[in-house]
mmCIF file with all atom_site columns, C-alpha atoms in Angstrom:
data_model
loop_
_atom_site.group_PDB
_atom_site.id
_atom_site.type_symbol
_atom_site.label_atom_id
_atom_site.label_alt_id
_atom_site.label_comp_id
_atom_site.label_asym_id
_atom_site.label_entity_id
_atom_site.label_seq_id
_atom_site.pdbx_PDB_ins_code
_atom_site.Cartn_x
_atom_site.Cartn_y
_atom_site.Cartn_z
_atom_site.occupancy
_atom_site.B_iso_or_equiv
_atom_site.pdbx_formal_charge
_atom_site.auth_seq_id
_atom_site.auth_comp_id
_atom_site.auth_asym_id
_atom_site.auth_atom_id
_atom_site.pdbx_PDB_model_num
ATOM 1   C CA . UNK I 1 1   ? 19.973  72.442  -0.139 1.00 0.00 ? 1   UNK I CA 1
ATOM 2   C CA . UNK I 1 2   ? 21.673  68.970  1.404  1.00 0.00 ? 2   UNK I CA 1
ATOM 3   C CA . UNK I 1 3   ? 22.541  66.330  -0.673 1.00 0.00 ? 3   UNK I CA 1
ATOM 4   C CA . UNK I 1 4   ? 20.312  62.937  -0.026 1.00 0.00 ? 4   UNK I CA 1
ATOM 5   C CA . UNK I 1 5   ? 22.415  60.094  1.990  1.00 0.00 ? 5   UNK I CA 1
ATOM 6   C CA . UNK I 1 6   ? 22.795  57.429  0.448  1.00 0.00 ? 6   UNK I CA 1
ATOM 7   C CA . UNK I 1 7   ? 25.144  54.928  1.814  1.00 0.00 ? 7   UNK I CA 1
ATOM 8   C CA . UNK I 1 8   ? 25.489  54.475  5.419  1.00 0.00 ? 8   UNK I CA 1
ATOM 9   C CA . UNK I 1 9   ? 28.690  53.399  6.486  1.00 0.00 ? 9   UNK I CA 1
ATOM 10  C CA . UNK I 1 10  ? 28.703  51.443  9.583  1.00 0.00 ? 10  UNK I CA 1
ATOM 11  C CA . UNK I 1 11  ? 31.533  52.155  12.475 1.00 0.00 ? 11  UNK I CA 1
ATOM 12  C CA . UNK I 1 12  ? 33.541  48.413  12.670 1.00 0.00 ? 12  UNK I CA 1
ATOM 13  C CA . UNK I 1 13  ? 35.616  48.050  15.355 1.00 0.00 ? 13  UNK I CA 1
ATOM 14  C CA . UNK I 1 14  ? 39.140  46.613  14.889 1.00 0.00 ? 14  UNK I CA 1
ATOM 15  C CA . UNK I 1 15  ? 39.469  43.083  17.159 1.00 0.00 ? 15  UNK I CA 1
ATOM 16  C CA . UNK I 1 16  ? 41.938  44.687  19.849 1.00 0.00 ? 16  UNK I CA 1
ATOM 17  C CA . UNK I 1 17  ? 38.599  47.848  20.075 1.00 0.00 ? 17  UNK I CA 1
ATOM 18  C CA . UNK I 1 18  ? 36.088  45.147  20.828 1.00 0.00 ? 18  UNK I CA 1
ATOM 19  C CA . UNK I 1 19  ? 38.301  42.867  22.864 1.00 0.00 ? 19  UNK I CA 1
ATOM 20  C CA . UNK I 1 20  ? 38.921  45.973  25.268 1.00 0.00 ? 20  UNK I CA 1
ATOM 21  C CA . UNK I 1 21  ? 34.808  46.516  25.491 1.00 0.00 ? 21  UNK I CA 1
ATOM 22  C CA . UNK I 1 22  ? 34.303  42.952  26.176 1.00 0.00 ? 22  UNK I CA 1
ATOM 23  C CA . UNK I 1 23  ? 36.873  43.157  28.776 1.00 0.00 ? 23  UNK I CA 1
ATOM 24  C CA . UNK I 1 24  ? 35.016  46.583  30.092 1.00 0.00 ? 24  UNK I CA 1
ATOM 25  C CA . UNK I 1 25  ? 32.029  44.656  30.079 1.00 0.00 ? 25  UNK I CA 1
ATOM 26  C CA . UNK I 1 26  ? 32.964  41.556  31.996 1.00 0.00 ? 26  UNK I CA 1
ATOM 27  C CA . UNK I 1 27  ? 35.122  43.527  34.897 1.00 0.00 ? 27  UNK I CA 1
ATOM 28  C CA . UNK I 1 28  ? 32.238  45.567  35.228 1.00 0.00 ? 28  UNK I CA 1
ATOM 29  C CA . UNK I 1 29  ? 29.825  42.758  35.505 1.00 0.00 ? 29  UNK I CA 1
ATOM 30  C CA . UNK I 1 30  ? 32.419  41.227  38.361 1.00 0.00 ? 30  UNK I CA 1
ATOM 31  C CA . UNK I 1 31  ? 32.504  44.239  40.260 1.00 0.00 ? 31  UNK I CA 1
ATOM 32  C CA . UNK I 1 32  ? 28.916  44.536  40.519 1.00 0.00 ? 32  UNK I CA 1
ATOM 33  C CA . UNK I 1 33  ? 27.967  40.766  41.405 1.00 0.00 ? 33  UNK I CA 1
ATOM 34  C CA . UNK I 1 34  ? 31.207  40.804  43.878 1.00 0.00 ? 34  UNK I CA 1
ATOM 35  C CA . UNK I 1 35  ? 29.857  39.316  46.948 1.00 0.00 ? 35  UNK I CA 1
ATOM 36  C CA . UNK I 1 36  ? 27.838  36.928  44.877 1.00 0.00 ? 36  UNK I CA 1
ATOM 37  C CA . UNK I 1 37  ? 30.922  35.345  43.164 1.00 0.00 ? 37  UNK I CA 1
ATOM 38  C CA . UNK I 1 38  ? 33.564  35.535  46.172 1.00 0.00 ? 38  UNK I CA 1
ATOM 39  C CA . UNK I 1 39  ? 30.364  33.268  48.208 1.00 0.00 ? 39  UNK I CA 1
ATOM 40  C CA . UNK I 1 40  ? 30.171  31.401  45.385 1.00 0.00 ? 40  UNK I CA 1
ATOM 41  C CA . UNK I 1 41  ? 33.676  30.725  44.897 1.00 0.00 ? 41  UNK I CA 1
ATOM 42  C CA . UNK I 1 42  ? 33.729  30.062  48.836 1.00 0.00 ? 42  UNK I CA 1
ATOM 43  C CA . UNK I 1 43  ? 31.255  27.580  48.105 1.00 0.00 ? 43  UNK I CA 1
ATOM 44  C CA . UNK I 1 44  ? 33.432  25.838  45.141 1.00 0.00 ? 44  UNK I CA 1
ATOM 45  C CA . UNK I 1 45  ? 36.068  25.969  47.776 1.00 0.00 ? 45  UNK I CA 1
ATOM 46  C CA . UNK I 1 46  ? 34.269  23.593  50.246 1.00 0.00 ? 46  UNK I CA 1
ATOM 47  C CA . UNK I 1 47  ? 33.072  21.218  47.598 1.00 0.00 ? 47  UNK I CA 1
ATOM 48  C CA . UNK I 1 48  ? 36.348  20.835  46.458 1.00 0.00 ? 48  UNK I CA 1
ATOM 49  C CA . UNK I 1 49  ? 37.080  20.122  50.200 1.00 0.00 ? 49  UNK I CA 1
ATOM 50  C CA . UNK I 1 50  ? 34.807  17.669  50.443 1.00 0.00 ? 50  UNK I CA 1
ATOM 51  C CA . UNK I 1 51  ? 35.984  15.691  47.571 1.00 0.00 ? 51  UNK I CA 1
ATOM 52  C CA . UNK I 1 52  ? 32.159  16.407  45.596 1.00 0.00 ? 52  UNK I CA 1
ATOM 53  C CA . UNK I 1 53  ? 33.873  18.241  42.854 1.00 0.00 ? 53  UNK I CA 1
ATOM 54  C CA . UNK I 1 54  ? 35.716  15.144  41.785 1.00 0.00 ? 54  UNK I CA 1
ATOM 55  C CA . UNK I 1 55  ? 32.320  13.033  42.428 1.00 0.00 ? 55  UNK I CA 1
ATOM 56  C CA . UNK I 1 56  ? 30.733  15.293  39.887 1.00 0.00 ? 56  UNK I CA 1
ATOM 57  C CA . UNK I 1 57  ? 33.557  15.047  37.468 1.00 0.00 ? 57  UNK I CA 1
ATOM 58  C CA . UNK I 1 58  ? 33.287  11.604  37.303 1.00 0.00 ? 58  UNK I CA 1
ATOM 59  C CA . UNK I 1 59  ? 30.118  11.971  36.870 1.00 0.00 ? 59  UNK I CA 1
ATOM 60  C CA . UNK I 1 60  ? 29.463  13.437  34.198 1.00 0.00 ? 60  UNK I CA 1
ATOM 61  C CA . UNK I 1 61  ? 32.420  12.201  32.704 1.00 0.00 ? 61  UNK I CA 1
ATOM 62  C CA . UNK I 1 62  ? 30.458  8.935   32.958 1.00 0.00 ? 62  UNK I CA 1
ATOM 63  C CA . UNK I 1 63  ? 27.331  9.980   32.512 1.00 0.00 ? 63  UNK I CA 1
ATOM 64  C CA . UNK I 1 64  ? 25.651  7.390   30.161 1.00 0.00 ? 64  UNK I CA 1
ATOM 65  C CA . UNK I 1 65  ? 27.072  4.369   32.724 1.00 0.00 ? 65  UNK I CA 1
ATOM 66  C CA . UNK I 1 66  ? 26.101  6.510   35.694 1.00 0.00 ? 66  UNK I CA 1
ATOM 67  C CA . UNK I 1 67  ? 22.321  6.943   33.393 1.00 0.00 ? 67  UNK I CA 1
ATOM 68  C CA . UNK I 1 68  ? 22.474  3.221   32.604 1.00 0.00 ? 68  UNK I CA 1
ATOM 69  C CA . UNK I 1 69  ? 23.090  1.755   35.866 1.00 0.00 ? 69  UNK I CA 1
ATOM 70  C CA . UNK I 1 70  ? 20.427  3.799   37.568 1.00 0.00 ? 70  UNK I CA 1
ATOM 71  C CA . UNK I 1 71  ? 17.501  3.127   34.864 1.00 0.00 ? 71  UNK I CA 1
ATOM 72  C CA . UNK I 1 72  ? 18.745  -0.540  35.418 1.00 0.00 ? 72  UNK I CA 1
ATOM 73  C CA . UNK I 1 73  ? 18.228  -0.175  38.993 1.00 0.00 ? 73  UNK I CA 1
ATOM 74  C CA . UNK I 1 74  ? 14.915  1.637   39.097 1.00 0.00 ? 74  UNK I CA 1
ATOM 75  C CA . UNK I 1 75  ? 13.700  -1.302  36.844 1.00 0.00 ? 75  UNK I CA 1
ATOM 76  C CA . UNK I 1 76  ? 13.758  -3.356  39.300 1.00 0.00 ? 76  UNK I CA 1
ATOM 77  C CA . UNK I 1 77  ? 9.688   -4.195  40.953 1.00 0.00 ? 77  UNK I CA 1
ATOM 78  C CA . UNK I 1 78  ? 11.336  -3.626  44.909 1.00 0.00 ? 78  UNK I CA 1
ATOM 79  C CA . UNK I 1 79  ? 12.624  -0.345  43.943 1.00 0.00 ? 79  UNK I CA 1
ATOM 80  C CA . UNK I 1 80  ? 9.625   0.686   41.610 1.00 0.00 ? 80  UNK I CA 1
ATOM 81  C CA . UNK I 1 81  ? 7.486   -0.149  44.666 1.00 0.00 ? 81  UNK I CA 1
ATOM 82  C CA . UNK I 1 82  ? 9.647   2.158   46.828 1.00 0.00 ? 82  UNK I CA 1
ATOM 83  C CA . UNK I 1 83  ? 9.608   4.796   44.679 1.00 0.00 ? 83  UNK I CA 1
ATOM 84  C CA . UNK I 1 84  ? 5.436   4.592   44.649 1.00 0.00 ? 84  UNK I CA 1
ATOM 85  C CA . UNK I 1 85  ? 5.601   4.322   48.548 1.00 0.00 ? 85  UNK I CA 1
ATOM 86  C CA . UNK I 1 86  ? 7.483   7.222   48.917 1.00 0.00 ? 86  UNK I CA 1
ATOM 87  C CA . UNK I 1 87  ? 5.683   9.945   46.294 1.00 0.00 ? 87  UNK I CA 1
ATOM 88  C CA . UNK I 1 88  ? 2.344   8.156   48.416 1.00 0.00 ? 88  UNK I CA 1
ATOM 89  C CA . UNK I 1 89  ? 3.972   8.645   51.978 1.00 0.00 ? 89  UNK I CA 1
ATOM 90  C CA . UNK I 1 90  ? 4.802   12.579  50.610 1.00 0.00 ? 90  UNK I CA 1
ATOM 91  C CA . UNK I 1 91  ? 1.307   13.033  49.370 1.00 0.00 ? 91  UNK I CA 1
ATOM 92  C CA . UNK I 1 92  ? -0.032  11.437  52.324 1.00 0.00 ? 92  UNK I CA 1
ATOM 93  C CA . UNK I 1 93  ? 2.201   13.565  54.646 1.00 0.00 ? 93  UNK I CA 1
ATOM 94  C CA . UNK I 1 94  ? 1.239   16.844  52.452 1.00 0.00 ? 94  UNK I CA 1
ATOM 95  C CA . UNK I 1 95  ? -2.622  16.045  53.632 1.00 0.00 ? 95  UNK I CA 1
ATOM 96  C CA . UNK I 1 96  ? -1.672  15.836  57.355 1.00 0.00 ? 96  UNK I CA 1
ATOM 97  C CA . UNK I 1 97  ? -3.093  19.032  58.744 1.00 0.00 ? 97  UNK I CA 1
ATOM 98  C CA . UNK I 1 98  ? -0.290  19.925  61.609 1.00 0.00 ? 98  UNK I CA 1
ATOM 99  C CA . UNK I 1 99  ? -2.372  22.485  63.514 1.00 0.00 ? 99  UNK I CA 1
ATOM 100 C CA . UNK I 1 100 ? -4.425  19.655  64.345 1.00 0.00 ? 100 UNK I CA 1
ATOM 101 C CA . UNK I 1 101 ? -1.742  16.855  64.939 1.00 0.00 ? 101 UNK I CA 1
ATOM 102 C CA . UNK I 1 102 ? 0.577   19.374  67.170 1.00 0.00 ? 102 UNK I CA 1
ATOM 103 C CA . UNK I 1 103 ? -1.438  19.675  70.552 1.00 0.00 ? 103 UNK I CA 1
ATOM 104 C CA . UNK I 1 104 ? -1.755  15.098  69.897 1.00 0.00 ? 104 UNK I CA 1
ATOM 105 C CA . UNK I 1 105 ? 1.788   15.400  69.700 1.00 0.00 ? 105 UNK I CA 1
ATOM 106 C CA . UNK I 1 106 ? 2.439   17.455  72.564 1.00 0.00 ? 106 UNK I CA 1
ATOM 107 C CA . UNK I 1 107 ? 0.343   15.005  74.753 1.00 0.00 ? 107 UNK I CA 1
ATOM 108 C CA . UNK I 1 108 ? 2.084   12.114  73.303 1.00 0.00 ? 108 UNK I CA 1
ATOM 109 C CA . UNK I 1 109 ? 5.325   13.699  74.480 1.00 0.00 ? 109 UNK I CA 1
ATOM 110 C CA . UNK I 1 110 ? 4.265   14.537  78.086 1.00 0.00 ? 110 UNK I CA 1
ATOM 111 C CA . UNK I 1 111 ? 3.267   10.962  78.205 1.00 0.00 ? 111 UNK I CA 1
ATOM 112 C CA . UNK I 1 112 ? 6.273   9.829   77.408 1.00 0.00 ? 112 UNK I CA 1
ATOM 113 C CA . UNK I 1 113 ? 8.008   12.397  80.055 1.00 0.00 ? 113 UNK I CA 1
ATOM 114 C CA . UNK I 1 114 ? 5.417   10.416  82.391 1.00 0.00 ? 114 UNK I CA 1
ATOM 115 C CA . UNK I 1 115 ? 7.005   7.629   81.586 1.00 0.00 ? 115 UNK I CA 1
ATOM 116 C CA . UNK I 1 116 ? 10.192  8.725   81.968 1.00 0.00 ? 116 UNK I CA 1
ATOM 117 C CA . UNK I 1 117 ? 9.853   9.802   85.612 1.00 0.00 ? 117 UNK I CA 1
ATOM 118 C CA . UNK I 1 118 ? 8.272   6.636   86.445 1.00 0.00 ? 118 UNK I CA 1
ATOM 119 C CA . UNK I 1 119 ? 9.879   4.203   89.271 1.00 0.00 ? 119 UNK I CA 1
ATOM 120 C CA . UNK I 1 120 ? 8.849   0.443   88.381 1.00 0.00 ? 120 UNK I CA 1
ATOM 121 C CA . UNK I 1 121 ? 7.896   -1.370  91.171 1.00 0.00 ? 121 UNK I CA 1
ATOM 122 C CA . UNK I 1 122 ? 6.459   -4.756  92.207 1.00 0.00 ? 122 UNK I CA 1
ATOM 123 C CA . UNK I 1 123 ? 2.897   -2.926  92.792 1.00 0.00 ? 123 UNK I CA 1
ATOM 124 C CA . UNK I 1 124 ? 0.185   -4.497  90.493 1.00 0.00 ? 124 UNK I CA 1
ATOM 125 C CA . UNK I 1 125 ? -2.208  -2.551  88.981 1.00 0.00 ? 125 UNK I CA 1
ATOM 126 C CA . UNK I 1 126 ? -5.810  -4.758  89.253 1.00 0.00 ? 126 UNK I CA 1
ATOM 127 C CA . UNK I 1 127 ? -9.810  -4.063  87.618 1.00 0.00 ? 127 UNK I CA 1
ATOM 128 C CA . UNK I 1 128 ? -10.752 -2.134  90.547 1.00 0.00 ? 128 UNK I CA 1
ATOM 129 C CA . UNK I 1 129 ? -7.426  -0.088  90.256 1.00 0.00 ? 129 UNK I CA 1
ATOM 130 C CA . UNK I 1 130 ? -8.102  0.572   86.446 1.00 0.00 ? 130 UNK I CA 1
ATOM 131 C CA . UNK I 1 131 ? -12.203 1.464   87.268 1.00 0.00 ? 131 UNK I CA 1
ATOM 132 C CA . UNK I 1 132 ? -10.984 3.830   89.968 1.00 0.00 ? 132 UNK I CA 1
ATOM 133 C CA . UNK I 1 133 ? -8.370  5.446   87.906 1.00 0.00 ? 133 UNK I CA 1
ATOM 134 C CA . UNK I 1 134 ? -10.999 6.666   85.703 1.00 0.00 ? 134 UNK I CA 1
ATOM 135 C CA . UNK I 1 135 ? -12.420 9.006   88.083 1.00 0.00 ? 135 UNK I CA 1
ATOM 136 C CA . UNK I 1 136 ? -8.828  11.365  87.370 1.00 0.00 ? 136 UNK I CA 1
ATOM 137 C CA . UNK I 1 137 ? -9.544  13.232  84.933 1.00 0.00 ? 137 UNK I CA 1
ATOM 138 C CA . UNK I 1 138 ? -6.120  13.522  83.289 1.00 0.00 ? 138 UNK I CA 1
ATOM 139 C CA . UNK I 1 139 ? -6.941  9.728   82.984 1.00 0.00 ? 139 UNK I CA 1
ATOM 140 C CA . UNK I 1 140 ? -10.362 10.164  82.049 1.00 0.00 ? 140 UNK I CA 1
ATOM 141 C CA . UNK I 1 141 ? -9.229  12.953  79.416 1.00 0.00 ? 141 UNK I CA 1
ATOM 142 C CA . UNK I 1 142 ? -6.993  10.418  77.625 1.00 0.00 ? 142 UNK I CA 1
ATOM 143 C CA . UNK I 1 143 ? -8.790  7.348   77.598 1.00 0.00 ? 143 UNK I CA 1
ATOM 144 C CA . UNK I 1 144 ? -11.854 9.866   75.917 1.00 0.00 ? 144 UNK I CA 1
ATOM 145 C CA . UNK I 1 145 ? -8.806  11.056  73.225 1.00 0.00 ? 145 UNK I CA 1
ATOM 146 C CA . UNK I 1 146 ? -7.731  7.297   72.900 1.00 0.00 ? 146 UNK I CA 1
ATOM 147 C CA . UNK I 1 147 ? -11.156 6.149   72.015 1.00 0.00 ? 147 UNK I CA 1
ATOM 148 C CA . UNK I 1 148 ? -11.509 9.286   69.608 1.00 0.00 ? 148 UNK I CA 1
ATOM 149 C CA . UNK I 1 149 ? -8.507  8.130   68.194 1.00 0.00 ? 149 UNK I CA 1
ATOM 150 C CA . UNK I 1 150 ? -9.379  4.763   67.378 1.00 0.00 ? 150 UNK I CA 1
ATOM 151 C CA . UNK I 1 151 ? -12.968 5.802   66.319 1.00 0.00 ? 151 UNK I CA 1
ATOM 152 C CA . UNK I 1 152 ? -11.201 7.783   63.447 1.00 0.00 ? 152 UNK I CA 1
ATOM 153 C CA . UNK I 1 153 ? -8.885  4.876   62.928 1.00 0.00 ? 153 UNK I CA 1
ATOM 154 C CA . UNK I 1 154 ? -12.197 2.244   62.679 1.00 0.00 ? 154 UNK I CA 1
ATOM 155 C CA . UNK I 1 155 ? -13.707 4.656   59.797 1.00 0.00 ? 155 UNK I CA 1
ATOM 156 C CA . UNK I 1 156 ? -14.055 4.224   56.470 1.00 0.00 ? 156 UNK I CA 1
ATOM 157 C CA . UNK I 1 157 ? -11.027 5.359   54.447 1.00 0.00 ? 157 UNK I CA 1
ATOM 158 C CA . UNK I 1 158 ? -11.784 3.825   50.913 1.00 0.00 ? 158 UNK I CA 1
ATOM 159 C CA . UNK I 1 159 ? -13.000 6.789   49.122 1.00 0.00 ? 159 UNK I CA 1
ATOM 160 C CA . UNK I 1 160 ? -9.984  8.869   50.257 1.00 0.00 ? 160 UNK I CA 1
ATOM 161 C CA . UNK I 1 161 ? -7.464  6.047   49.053 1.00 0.00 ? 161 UNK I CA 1
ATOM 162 C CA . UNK I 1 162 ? -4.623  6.996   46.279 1.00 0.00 ? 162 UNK I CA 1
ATOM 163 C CA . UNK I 1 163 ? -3.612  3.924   45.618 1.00 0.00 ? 163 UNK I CA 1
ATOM 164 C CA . UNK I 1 164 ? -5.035  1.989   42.593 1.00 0.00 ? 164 UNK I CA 1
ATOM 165 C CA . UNK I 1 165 ? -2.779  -0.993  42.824 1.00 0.00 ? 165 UNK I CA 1
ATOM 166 C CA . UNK I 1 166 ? -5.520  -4.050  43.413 1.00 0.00 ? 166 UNK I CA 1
ATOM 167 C CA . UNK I 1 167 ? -3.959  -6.088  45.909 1.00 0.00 ? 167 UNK I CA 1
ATOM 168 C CA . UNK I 1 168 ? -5.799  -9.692  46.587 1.00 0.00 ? 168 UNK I CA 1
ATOM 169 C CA . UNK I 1 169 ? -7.070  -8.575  50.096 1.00 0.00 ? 169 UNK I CA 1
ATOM 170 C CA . UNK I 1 170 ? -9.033  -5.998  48.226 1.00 0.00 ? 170 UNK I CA 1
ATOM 171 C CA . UNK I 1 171 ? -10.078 -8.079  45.466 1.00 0.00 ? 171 UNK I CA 1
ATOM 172 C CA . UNK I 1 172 ? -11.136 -10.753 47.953 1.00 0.00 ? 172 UNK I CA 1
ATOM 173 C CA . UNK I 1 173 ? -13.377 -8.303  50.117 1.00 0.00 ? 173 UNK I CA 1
ATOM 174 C CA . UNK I 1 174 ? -14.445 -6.521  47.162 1.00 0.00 ? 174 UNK I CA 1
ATOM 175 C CA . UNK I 1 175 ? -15.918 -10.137 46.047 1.00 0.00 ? 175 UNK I CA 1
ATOM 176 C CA . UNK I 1 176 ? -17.661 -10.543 49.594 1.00 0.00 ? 176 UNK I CA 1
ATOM 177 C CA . UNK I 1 177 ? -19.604 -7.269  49.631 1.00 0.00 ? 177 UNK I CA 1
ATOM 178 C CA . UNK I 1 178 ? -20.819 -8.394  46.020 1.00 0.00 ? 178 UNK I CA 1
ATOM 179 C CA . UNK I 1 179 ? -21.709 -11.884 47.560 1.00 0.00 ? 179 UNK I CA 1
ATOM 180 C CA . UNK I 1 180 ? -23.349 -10.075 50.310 1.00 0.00 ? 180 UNK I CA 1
ATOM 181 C CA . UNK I 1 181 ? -25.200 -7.674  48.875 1.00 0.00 ? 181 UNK I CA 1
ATOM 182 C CA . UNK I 1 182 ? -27.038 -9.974  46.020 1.00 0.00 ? 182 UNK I CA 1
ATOM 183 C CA . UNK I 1 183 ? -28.127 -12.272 49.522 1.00 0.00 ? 183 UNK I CA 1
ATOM 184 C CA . UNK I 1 184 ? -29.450 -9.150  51.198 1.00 0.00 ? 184 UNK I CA 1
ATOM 185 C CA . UNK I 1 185 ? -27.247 -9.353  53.599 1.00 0.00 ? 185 UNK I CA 1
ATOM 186 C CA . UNK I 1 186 ? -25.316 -6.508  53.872 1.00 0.00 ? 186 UNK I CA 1
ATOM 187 C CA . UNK I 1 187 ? -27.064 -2.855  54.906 1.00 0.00 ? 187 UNK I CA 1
#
C-alpha cells in the first residue's frame, strides 16, 4: 500500500527561470496586439510632433498650479454663468428634434440661394405689390410657415423652462399675475 503525502513541496523558480517567462509573456503579448501598438506609437509620434507631449509634461508636472489656477478661474460669477449657459444650450440642443428642423432648414437655405441670385435694383416693392405677391404660392407657402413659426415662438414656454435662476424680469411679472389675479383681472 502507498505511503500518505505529507508535505508538498512547491516548484520555485530561480530569478533568471521567471525573468525568462515574464519575458515570454510580454513578447507574446506584443506580438499579438502588434498593429495596436505600432498605431499607437504612430500616434505618440505625431503628438510629439505637435509639441502636446511636452504640453502634457508640463502639465502634470505642474499639476496642483495648473488645478489651482483653473478652480480660481471657474470661481469667477462670468465664467460660472458660462459654464450654466453652455450645459443649458447642450440640453437645450439635445431636445431639438432634427427630423423636424431639417426640411425648415433646407427652406431657409434655398432662401438664402434666392437671395443670392438676386439683382438689386431701383424697383420698389409697394402694398399692392406685397397683396398681389400673395397669390404665388411659393410666397403664400412661406408667409403660412412664417406665421406658424412665430405662433410657436408667441406660446407659452414656462413649464418647459430649465432654468431656476430668478431673474428680476421674472420676479417682476410673476408679481403682476398675482396682482392681477386677486383683481379678477386676469382669465
Amino acid at each position: 500500500m502507498a505511503k500518505a503525502i505529507k508535505k508538498v513541496h512547491k516548484l520555485t523558480l530561480s530569478e533568471e527561470e521567471q525573468r525568462t517567462i515574464d519575458l515570454r509573456e510580454v513578447e507574446d503579448a506584443l506580438v499579438k496586439n502588434k498593429e495596436a501598438i505600432m498605431q499607437t506609437l504612430e500616434i505618440m509620434n505625431h503628438m510629439q510632433d505637435k509639441g502636446i507631449l511636452s504640453l502634457l509634461n508640463g502639465l502634470f508636472g505642474q499639476g496642483d498650479k495648473v488645478l489651482d489656477i483653473a478652480v480660481k478661474a471657474m470661481d469667477k460669477p462670468e465664467n460660472t454663468n458660462t459654464m450654466k449657459n453652455l450645459l443649458l444650450l447642450l440640453g437645450t440642443l439635445g431636445m431639438i428634434n432634427v427630423r423636424q428642423l431639417e426640411p425648415f432648414l433646407l427652406k431657409i437655405d434655398a432662401g438664402i440661394a434666392r437671395v443670392a441670385e438676386y439683382k438689386d435694383t431701383e424697383e420698389k416693392t409697394g402694398y399692392f405689390d406685397l397683396v398681389k405677391s400673395l397669390k404665388d404660392p411659393e410666397i403664400n407657402r412661406a408667409v403660412t410657415i412664417l406665421m406658424q413659426f412665430l405662433k410657436g415662438m408667441g406660446q407659452d414656454t414656462e413649464p418647459y423652462e430649465k432654468t431656476t435662476q430668478d431673474t428680476p424680469e421674472k420676479r417682476t411679472n410673476q408679481t403682476k399675475d398675482k396682482t392681477l389675479e386677486k383683481n379678477g383681472q386676469r382669465s
